[in-house]
Coordinates of C-alpha atoms and ligand atoms in Angstrom, one line a residue:
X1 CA 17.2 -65.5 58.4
X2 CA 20.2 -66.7 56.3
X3 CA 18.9 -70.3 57.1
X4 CA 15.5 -69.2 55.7
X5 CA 17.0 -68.0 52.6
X6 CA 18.8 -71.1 51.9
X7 CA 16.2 -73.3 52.3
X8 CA 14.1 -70.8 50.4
X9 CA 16.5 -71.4 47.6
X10 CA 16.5 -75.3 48.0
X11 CA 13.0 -75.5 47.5
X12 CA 12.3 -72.7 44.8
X13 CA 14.7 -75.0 42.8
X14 CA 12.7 -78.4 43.3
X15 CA 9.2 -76.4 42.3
X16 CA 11.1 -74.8 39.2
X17 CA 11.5 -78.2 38.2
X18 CA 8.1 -79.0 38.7
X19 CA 7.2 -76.4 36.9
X20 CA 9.3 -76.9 33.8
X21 CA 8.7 -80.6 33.9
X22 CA 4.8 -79.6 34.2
X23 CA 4.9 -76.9 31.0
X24 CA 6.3 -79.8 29.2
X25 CA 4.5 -82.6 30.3
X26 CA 0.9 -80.7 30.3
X27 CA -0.7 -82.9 27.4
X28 CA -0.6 -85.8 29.6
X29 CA -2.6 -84.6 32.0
X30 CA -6.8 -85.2 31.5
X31 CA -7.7 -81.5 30.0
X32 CA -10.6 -81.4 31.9
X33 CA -10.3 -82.6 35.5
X34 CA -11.9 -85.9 36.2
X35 CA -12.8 -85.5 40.1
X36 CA -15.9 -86.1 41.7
X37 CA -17.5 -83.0 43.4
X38 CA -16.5 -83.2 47.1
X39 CA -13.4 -85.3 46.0
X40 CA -11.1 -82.5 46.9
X41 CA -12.9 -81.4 49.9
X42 CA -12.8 -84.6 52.0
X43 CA -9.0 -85.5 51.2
X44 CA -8.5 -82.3 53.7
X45 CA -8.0 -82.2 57.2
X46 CA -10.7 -80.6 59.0
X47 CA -9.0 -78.0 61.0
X48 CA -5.4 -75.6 61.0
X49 CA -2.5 -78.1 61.8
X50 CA -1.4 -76.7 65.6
X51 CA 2.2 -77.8 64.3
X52 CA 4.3 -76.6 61.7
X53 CA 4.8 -79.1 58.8
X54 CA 7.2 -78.8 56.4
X55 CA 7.3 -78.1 52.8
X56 CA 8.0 -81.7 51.9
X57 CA 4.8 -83.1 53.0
X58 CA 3.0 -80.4 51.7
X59 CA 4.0 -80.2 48.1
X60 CA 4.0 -83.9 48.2
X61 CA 0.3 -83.3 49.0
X62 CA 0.2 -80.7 46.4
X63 CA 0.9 -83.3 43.8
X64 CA -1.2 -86.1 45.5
X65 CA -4.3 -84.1 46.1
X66 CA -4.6 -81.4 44.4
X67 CA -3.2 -81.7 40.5
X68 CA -5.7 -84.4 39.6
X69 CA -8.3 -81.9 41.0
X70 CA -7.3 -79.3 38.4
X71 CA -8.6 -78.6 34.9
X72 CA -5.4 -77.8 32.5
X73 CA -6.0 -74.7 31.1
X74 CA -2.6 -75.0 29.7
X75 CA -2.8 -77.7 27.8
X76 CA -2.4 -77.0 24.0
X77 CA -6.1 -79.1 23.7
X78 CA -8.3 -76.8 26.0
X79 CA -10.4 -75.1 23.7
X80 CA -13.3 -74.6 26.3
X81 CA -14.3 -70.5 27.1
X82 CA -11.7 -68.3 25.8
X83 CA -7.9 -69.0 26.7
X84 CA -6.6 -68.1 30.4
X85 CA -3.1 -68.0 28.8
X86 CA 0.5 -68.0 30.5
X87 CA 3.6 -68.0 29.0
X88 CA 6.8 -68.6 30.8
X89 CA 7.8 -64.9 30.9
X90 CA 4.9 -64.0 32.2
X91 CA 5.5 -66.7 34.8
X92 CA 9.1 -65.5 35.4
X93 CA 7.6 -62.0 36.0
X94 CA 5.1 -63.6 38.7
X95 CA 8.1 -65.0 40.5
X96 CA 9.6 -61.8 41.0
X97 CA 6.5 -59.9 41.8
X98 CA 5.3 -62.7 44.5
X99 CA 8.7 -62.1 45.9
X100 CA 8.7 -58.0 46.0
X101 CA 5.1 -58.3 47.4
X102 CA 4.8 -54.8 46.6
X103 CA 1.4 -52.9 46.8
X104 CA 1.5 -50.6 44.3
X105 CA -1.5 -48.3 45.4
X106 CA 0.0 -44.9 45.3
X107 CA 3.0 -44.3 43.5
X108 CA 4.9 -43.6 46.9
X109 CA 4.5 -47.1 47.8
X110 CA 6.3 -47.8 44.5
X111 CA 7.4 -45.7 41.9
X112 CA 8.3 -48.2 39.6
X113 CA 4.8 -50.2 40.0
X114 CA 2.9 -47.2 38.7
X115 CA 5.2 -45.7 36.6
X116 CA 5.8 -49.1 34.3
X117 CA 2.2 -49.3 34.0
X118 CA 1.9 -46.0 32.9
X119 CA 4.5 -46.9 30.1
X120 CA 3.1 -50.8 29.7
X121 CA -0.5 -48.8 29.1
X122 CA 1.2 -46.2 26.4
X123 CA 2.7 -49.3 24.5
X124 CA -0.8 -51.5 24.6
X125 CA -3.0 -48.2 23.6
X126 CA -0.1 -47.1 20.1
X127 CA 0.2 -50.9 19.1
X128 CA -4.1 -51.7 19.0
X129 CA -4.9 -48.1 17.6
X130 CA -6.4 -47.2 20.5
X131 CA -6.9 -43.2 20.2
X132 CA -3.4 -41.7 21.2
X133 CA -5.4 -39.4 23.8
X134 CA -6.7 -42.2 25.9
X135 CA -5.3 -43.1 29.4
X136 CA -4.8 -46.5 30.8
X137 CA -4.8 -48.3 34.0
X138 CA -4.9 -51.8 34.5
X139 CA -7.8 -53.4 36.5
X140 CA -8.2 -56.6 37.8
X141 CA -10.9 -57.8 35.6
X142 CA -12.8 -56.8 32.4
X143 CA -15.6 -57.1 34.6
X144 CA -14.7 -54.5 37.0
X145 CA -13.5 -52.1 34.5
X146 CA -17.0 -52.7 32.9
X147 CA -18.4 -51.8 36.4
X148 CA -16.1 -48.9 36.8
X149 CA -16.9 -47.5 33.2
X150 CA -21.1 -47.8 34.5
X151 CA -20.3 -46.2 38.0
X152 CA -18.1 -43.3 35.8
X153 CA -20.9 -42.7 33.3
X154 CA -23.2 -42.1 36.2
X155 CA -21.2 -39.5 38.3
X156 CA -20.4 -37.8 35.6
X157 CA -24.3 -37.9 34.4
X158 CA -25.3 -36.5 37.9
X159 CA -22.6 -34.2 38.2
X160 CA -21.3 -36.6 41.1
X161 CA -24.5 -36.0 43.2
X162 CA -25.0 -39.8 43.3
X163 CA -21.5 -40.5 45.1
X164 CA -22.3 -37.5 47.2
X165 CA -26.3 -38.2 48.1
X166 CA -26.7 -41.6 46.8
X167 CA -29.1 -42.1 44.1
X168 CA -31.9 -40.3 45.5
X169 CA -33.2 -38.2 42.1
X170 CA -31.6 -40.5 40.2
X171 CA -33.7 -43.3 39.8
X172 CA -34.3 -43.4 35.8
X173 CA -30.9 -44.2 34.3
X174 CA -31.1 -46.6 32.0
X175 CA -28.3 -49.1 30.5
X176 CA -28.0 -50.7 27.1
X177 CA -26.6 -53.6 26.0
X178 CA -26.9 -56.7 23.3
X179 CA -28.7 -60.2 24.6
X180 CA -25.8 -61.5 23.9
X181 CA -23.6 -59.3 26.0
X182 CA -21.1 -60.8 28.6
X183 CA -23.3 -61.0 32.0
X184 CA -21.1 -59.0 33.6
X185 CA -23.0 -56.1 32.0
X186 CA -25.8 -57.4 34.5
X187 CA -23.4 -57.5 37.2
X188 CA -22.3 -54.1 37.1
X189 CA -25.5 -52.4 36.6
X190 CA -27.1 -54.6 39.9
X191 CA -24.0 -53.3 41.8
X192 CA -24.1 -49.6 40.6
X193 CA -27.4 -49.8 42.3
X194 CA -28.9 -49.0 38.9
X195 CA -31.7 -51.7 39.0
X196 CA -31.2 -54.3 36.5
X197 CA -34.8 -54.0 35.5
X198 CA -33.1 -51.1 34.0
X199 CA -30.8 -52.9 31.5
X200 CA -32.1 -53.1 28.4
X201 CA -31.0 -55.6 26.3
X202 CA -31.0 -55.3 22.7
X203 CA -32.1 -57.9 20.1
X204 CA -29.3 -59.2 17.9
X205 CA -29.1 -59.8 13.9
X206 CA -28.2 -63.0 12.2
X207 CA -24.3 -62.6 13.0
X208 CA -25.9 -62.2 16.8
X209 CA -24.6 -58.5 16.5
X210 CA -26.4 -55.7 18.5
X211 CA -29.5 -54.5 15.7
X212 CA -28.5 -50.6 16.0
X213 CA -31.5 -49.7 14.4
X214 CA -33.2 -51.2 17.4
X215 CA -30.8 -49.5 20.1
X216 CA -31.5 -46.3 18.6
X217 CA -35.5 -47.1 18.6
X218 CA -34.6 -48.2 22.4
X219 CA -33.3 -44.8 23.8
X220 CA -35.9 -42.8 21.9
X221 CA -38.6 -44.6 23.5
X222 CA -37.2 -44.7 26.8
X223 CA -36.5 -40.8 26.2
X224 CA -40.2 -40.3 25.8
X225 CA -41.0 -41.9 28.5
X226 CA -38.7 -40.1 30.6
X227 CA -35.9 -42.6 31.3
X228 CA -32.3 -40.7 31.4
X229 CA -30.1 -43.4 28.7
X230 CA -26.6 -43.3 30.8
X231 CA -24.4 -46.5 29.0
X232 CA -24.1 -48.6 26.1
X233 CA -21.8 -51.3 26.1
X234 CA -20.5 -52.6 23.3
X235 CA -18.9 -55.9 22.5
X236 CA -16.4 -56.3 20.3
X237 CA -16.1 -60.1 20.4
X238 CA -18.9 -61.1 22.3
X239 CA -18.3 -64.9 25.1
X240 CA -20.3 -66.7 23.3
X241 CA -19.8 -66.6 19.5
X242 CA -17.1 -63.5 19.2
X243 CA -20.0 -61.2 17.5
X244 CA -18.7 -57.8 17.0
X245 CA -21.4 -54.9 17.4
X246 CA -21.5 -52.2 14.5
X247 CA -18.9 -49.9 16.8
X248 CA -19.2 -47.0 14.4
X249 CA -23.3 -46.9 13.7
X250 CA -23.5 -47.5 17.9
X251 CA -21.4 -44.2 18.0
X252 CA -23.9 -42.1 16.2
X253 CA -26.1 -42.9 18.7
X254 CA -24.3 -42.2 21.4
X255 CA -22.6 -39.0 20.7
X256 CA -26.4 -37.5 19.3
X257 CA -27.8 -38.5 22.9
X258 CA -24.7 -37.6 25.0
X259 CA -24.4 -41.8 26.4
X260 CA -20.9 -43.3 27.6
X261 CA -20.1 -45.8 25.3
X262 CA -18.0 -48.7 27.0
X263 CA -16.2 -50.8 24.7
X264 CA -15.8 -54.7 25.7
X265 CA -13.3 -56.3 23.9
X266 CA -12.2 -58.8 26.7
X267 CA -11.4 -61.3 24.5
X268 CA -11.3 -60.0 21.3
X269 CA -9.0 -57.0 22.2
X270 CA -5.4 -59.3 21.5
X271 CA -6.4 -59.1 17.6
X272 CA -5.9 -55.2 17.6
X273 CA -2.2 -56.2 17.4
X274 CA -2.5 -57.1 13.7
X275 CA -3.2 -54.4 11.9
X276 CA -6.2 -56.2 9.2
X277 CA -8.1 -56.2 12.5
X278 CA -8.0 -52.4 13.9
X279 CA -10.9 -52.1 11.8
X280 CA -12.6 -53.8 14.3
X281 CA -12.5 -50.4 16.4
X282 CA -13.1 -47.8 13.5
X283 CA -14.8 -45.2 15.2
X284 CA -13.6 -46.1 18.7
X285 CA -12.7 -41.9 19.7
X286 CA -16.2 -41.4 19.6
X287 CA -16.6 -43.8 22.6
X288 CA -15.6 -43.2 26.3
X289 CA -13.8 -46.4 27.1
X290 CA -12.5 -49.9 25.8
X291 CA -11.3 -53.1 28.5
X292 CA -9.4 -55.9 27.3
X293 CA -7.9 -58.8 28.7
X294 CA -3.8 -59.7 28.6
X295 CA -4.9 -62.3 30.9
X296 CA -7.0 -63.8 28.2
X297 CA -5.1 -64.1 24.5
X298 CA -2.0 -61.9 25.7
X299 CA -0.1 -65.0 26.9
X300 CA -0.3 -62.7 30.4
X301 CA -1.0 -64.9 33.9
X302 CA -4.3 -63.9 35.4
X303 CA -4.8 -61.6 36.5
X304 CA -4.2 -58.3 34.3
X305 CA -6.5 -56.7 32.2
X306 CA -5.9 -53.2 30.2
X307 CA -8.6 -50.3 30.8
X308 CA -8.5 -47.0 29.1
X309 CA -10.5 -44.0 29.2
X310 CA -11.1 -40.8 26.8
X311 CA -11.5 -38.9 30.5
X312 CA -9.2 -39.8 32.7
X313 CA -10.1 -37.0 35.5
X314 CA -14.0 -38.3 35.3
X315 CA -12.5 -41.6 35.9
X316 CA -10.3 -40.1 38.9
X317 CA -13.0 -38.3 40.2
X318 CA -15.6 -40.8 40.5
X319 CA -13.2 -43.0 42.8
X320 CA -10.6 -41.1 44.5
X321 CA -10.5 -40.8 48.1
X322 CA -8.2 -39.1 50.6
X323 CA -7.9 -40.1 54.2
X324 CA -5.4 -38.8 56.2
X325 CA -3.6 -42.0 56.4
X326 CA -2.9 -41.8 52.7
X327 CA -2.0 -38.3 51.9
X328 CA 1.4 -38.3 51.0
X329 CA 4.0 -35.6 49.9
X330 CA 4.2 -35.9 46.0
X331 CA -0.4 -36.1 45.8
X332 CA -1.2 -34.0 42.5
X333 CA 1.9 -34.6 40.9
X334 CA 2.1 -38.3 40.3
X335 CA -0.4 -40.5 39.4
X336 CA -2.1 -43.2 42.3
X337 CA -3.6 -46.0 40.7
X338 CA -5.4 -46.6 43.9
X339 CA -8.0 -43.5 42.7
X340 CA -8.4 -45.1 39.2
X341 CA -10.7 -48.4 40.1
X342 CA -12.5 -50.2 42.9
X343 CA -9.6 -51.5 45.0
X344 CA -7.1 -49.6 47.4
X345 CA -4.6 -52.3 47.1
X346 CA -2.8 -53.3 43.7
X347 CA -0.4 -55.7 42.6
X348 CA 2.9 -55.2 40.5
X349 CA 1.0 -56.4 37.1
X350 CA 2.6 -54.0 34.8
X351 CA 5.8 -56.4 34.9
X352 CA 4.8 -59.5 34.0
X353 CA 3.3 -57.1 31.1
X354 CA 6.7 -55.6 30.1
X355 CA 7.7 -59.6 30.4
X356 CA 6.0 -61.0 28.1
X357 CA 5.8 -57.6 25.8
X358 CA 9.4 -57.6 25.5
X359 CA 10.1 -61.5 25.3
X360 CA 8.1 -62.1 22.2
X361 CA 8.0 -58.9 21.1
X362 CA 5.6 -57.1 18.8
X363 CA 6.6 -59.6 15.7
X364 CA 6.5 -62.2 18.1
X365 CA 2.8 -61.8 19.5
X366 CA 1.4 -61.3 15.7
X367 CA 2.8 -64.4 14.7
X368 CA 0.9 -66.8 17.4
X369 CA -2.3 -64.3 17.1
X370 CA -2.3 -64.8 13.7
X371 CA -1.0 -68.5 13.9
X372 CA -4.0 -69.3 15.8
X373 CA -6.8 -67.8 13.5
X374 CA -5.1 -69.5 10.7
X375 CA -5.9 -72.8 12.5
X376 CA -9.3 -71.9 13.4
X377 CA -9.5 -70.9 9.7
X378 CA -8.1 -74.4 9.2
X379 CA -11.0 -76.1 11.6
X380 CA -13.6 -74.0 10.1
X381 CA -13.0 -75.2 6.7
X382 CA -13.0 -78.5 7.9
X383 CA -16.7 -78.3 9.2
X384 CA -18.1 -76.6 5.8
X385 CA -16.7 -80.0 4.0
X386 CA -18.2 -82.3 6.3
X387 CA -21.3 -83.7 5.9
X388 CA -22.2 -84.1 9.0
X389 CA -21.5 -81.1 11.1
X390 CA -21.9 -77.6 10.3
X391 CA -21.2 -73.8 11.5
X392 CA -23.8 -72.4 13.9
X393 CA -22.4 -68.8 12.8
X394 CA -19.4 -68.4 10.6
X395 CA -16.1 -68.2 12.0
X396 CA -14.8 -64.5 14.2
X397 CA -11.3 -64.7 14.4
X398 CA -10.1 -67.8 16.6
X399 CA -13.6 -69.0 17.7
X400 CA -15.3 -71.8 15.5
X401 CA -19.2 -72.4 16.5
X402 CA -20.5 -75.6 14.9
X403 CA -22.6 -78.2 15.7
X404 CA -22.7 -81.9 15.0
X405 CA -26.2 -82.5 12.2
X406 CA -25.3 -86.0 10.7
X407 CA -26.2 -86.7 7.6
X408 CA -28.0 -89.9 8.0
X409 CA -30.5 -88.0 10.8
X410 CA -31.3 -85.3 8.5
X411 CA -35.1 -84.8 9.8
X412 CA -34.1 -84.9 13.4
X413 CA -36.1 -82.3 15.5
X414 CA -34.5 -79.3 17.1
X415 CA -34.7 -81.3 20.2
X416 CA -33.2 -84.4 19.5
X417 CA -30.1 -82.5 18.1
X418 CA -29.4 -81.0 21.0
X419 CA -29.5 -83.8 23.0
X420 CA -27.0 -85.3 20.3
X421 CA -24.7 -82.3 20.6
X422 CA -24.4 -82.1 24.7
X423 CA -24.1 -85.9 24.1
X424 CA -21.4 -85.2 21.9
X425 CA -20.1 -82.5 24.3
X426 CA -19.9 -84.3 27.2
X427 CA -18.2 -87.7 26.0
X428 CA -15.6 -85.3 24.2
X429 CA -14.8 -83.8 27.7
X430 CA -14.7 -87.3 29.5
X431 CA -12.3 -88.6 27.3
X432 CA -9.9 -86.0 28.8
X433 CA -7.9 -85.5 25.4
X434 CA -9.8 -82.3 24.4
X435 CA -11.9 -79.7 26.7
X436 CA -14.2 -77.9 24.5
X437 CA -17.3 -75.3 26.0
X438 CA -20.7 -74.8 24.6
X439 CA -22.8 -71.7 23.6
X440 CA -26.6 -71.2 22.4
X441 CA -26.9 -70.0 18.8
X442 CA -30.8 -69.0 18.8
X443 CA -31.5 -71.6 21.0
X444 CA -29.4 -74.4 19.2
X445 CA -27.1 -76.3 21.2
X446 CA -23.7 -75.2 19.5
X447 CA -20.0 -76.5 20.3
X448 CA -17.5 -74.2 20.8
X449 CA -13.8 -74.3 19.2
X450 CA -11.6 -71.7 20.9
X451 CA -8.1 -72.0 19.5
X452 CA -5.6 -69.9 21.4
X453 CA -3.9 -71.4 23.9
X454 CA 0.1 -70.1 23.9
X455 CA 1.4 -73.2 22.5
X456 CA -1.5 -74.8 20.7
X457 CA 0.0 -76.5 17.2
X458 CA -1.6 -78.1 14.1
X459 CA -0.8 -81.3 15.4
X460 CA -3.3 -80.3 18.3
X461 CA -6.2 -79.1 16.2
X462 CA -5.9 -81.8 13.6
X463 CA -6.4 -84.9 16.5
X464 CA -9.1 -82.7 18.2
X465 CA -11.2 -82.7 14.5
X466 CA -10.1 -86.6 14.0
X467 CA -11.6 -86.9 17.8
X468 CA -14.7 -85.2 17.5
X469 CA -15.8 -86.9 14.1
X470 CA -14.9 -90.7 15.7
X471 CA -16.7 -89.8 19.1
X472 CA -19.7 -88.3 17.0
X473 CA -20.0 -91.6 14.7
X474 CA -20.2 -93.5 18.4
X475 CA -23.3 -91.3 19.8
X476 CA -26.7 -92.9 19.4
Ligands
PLP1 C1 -14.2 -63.0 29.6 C2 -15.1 -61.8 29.3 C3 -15.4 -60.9 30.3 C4 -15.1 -61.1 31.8 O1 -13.7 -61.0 32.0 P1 -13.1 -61.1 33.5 O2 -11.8 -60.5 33.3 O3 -13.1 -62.5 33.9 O4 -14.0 -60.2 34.3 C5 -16.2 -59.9 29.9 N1 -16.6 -59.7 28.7 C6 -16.2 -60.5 27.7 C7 -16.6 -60.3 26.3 C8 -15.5 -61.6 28.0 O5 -15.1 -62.5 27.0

C-alpha cells in the first residue's frame, strides 16, 4: 500500500505539470477540435486489455490520442455557448474531492459535505440578493433543478396525489414558457410526464423577451377551457441572446393565479454579484425558485450549479424517500441532500465552491465579471462602427449578437446572408484561433460573441474582431 502511495505521488507530480504547463500553454491549442468524426473512436482498442498496463503508456496515449480530440473550452478565445469555466482553485478543490471520494448523500455519510454546502448556499443567496428566506442545495445541473422545480410545482398542485397515484386525475396541467426558453424547459416537462403538448410557449417582443401581456392572455384562455396553469419559467438571460423576461410583470401573474414561478438564470445568474445588476431579479420573492450555474461564469469546474427554493419542505417532500437501508440516527435533525433532488448519490461540490469563493474573493469575482462585460461593451461598440456587420439584438451583459451585412451587398436577400454568416462561421471555427457559436434572431442567422472565459484579456478580444473582419472580407 505504501508502494501504491509512492508511486501515486510520482505520478500526481508528472500530471500537475501537465496540467500547469497545459493552463499556460492553452492558446496554442486549435480552440475548436479539428478531428474527424470516428477519429477518436478507431485509434481505440476494441476490447478491455486482459493485462494491466501502466500509467506510462496510458497518459502517453492520453496525450497522443485524446488532446487533439478535445475542443479547449479554456482557452481565453472560446467564445462559443456560454463559458464552462475553471479556475485553478476550483481545480485544486477537484483534486482533493476526487481523492476523499466522498458521497455526500445524507449528512451521516459526511457532515462536512452537507454542512459546507449549506454555508456555500447562505453566502451565494446574501451576495446575488436572493430573498434572505430562501434555501439552497446544489444540483447537478440547471436542467435538473428546472426539472425538480416542475416535478415540485406539481405535487404540491395535487397535494402529492401524483407521486402517490400517478397522474391519473391529473391530466390538464399546463406549463409556460418563452420560445426562446432553454430546451431544457421541454425536457423536464416530457419527463414530469406532463405532455409536452402541454408546454406552452410564449411569443417574444423585439428584445426576444417573454410578451407578458400574452402569458397572461395564455393562462386565462387555458383557464376557460379548463386546463390547470401549474409553472412559468422564467429566463433571466436566455442561451441564445441573454433576453431577460419582465420578472416583476411575470409575478403579477403568477401570484393572482397561484403558478410556481421558476427562475432560470443559468447563465446570467454570476452578474447578481455586482450590485447594478440585482435589478435584474426585482421582484424575485414573489417567485418559488431561481437555478444558476457556478459551473458556467463562476470560474467553478462542472459540475455545480446553485438551486434555491422559497419552500424548502415542498421541495423535501416531493423527493424524499426512506428505506430502511438509509434511516440513520440523527433523520429530522440534519439536513440530507439526498431528499432535496433527483439523485441518491452526491458529490463534495460545495468545496471547490468555498475554493474558488474564498480565493478570489467577493472583490475578486466583481472585477473579472465586470472585466468581461466591459470587453463585450468594447466588441459591441466595435460592430455599431462598422459598416459592414451589425447587432442582431443589442448587447445583455457579456453576450454580443451580430451578424456580418457588408456594405457592398447591401440588397442581398435574407437567404444569401445567411449562407454568408454560417460561411463566415464556419471558416472562423476552422481556423482554430477563435471558437465562436451561433443563434437565430427571428430567423436571421446571427454570430454569437460570448466573452467570459476566466482568463480572457483585451488582447484576446481585439485579435478575435481583427480576425472576424479579415475572414469576412475573404467570403464570397
Ligand atoms: C446552460 C443553460 C441551461 C442548462 O444548463 P445545464 O446545467 O447544462 O443543465 C439552462 N438554461 C439556460 C438559460 C442555460 O443557459
Amino acid at each position: 500500500m505504501n508502494n501504491e502511495s509512492e508511486k501515486f505521488r510520482q505520478y500526481a507530480h508528472q500530471f500537475v505539470d501537465w496540467m500547469a504547463d497545459y493552463m499556460r500553454d492553452v492558446e496554442q491549442y486549435p480552440v475548436k477540435s479539428q478531428v474527424d468524426p470516428k477519429e477518436i473512436y478507431n485509434q481505440i482498442e476494441k476490447v478491455i486489455p486482459n493485462e494491466s498496463e501502466n500509467i506510462d503508456e496510458i497518459f502517453s496515449d492520453f496525450k497522443k490520442i485524446i488532446v487533439p480530440g478535445i475542443t479547449h473550452w479554456q482557452s481565453p478565445n472560446f467564445f462559443a455557448y456560454f463559458q464552462a469555466n475553471t479556475s485553478s482553485p476550483s481545480i485544486l478543490a477537484e483534486m482533493l474531492m476526487a481523492t476523499l471520494g466522498i458521497q455526500g448523500m445524507k449528512w451521516d455519510t459526511s457532515p462536512a459535505s452537507t454542512e459546507l454546502e449549506e454555508r456555500m448556499m447562505e453566502w451565494l443567496r446574501d451576495a446575488m440578493a436572493i430573498p434572505s428566506d430562501w434555501t439552497g442545495v446544489i444540483q447537478d445541473s440547471a436542467s435538473t433543478s428546472t426539472l425538480a422545480s416542475i416535478i415540485t410545482a406539481r405535487e404540491q398542485k395535487s397535494n402529492y396525489q401524483v407521486n402517490k397515484n400517478g397522474l391519473n386525475g391529473y391530466t390538464n396541467f399546463r406549463v409556460y414558457c418563452s420560445e426562446e426558453t432553454h430546451s431544457s424547459v421541454e425536457k423536464g416537462v416530457k419527463i414530469a410526464g406532463l405532455g409536452k403538448e402541454n408546454l406552452v410557449k410564449v411569443p417574444t417582443d423585439d428584445k426576444l423577451a417573454m410578451d407578458s401581456d400574452l402569458l397572461l392572455e395564455n393562462i386565462e384562455k387555458d383557464i376557460a377551457k379548463g386546463y390547470i396553469p401549474l409553472c412559468v419559467i422564467a429566463a433571466i438571460g436566455t442561451t441564445g441572446t441573454l433576453a431577460i423576461d419582465p420578472l416583476k410583470k411575470i409575478t403579477q401573474i403568477t401570484e393572482k393565479y397561484k403558478i410556481w414561478l421558476h427562475v432560470d438564470a443559468a447563465y446570467a445568474g454570476s452578474a447578481l454579484l455586482l450590485s447594478e445588476y440585482q435589478n435584474l431579479i426585482v421582484g424575485l420573492e414573489h417567485a418559488d425558485s431561481f437555478v444558476f450555474n457556478p459551473h458556467k461564469w463562476l470560474f467553478t469546474n462542472f459540475d455545480c450549479t446553485a438551486y434555491f427554493v422559497k419552500n424548502k419542505d415542498a421541495l423535501v417532500n416531493t423527493f424524499s424517500i426512506l428505506p430502511e437501508y438509509l434511516k440513520t440516527k440523527t433523520d429530522g435533525m440534519v439536513n440530507n441532500h439526498c431528499d432535496w433532488g433527483i439523485p441518491l448519490g452526491r458529490r463534495f461540490r460545495s468545496l471547490k465552491l468555498w475554493f474558488v469563493l474564498r480565493n478570489f474573493g467577493r472583490k475578486g469575482l466583481q472585477e473579472k465579471l465586470r472585466h468581461h462585460i466591459e470587453l463585450a461593451q468594447w466588441f459591441e461598440s466595435e460592430v455599431v462602427k462598422s459598416p459592414d456587420f451589425e447587432l442582431a439584438v443589442p448587447r445583455s451583459l457579456n453576450l454580443v449578437c451580430f451578424c456580418y451585412k457588408p456594405s457592398i451587398l447591401k440588397n442581398i436577400s435574407l437567404q444569401e446572408q445567411n449562407s454568408l454568416n454560417e460561411r463566415l462561421l464556419n471558416q472562423l471555427n476552422s481556423t482554430g484561433n477563435i471558437y465562436l457559436t451561433h443563434t437565430k434572431v427571428k430567423n436571421i442567422f446571427t454570430l454569437r460573441m460570448s466573452i467570459g472565459q476566466t482568463n480572457v484579456e483585451k488582447s484576446h478580444i481585439t485579435n478575435a474582431w481583427e480576425l472576424i473582419n479579415e475572414t469576412a472580407k475573404g467570403i464570397e
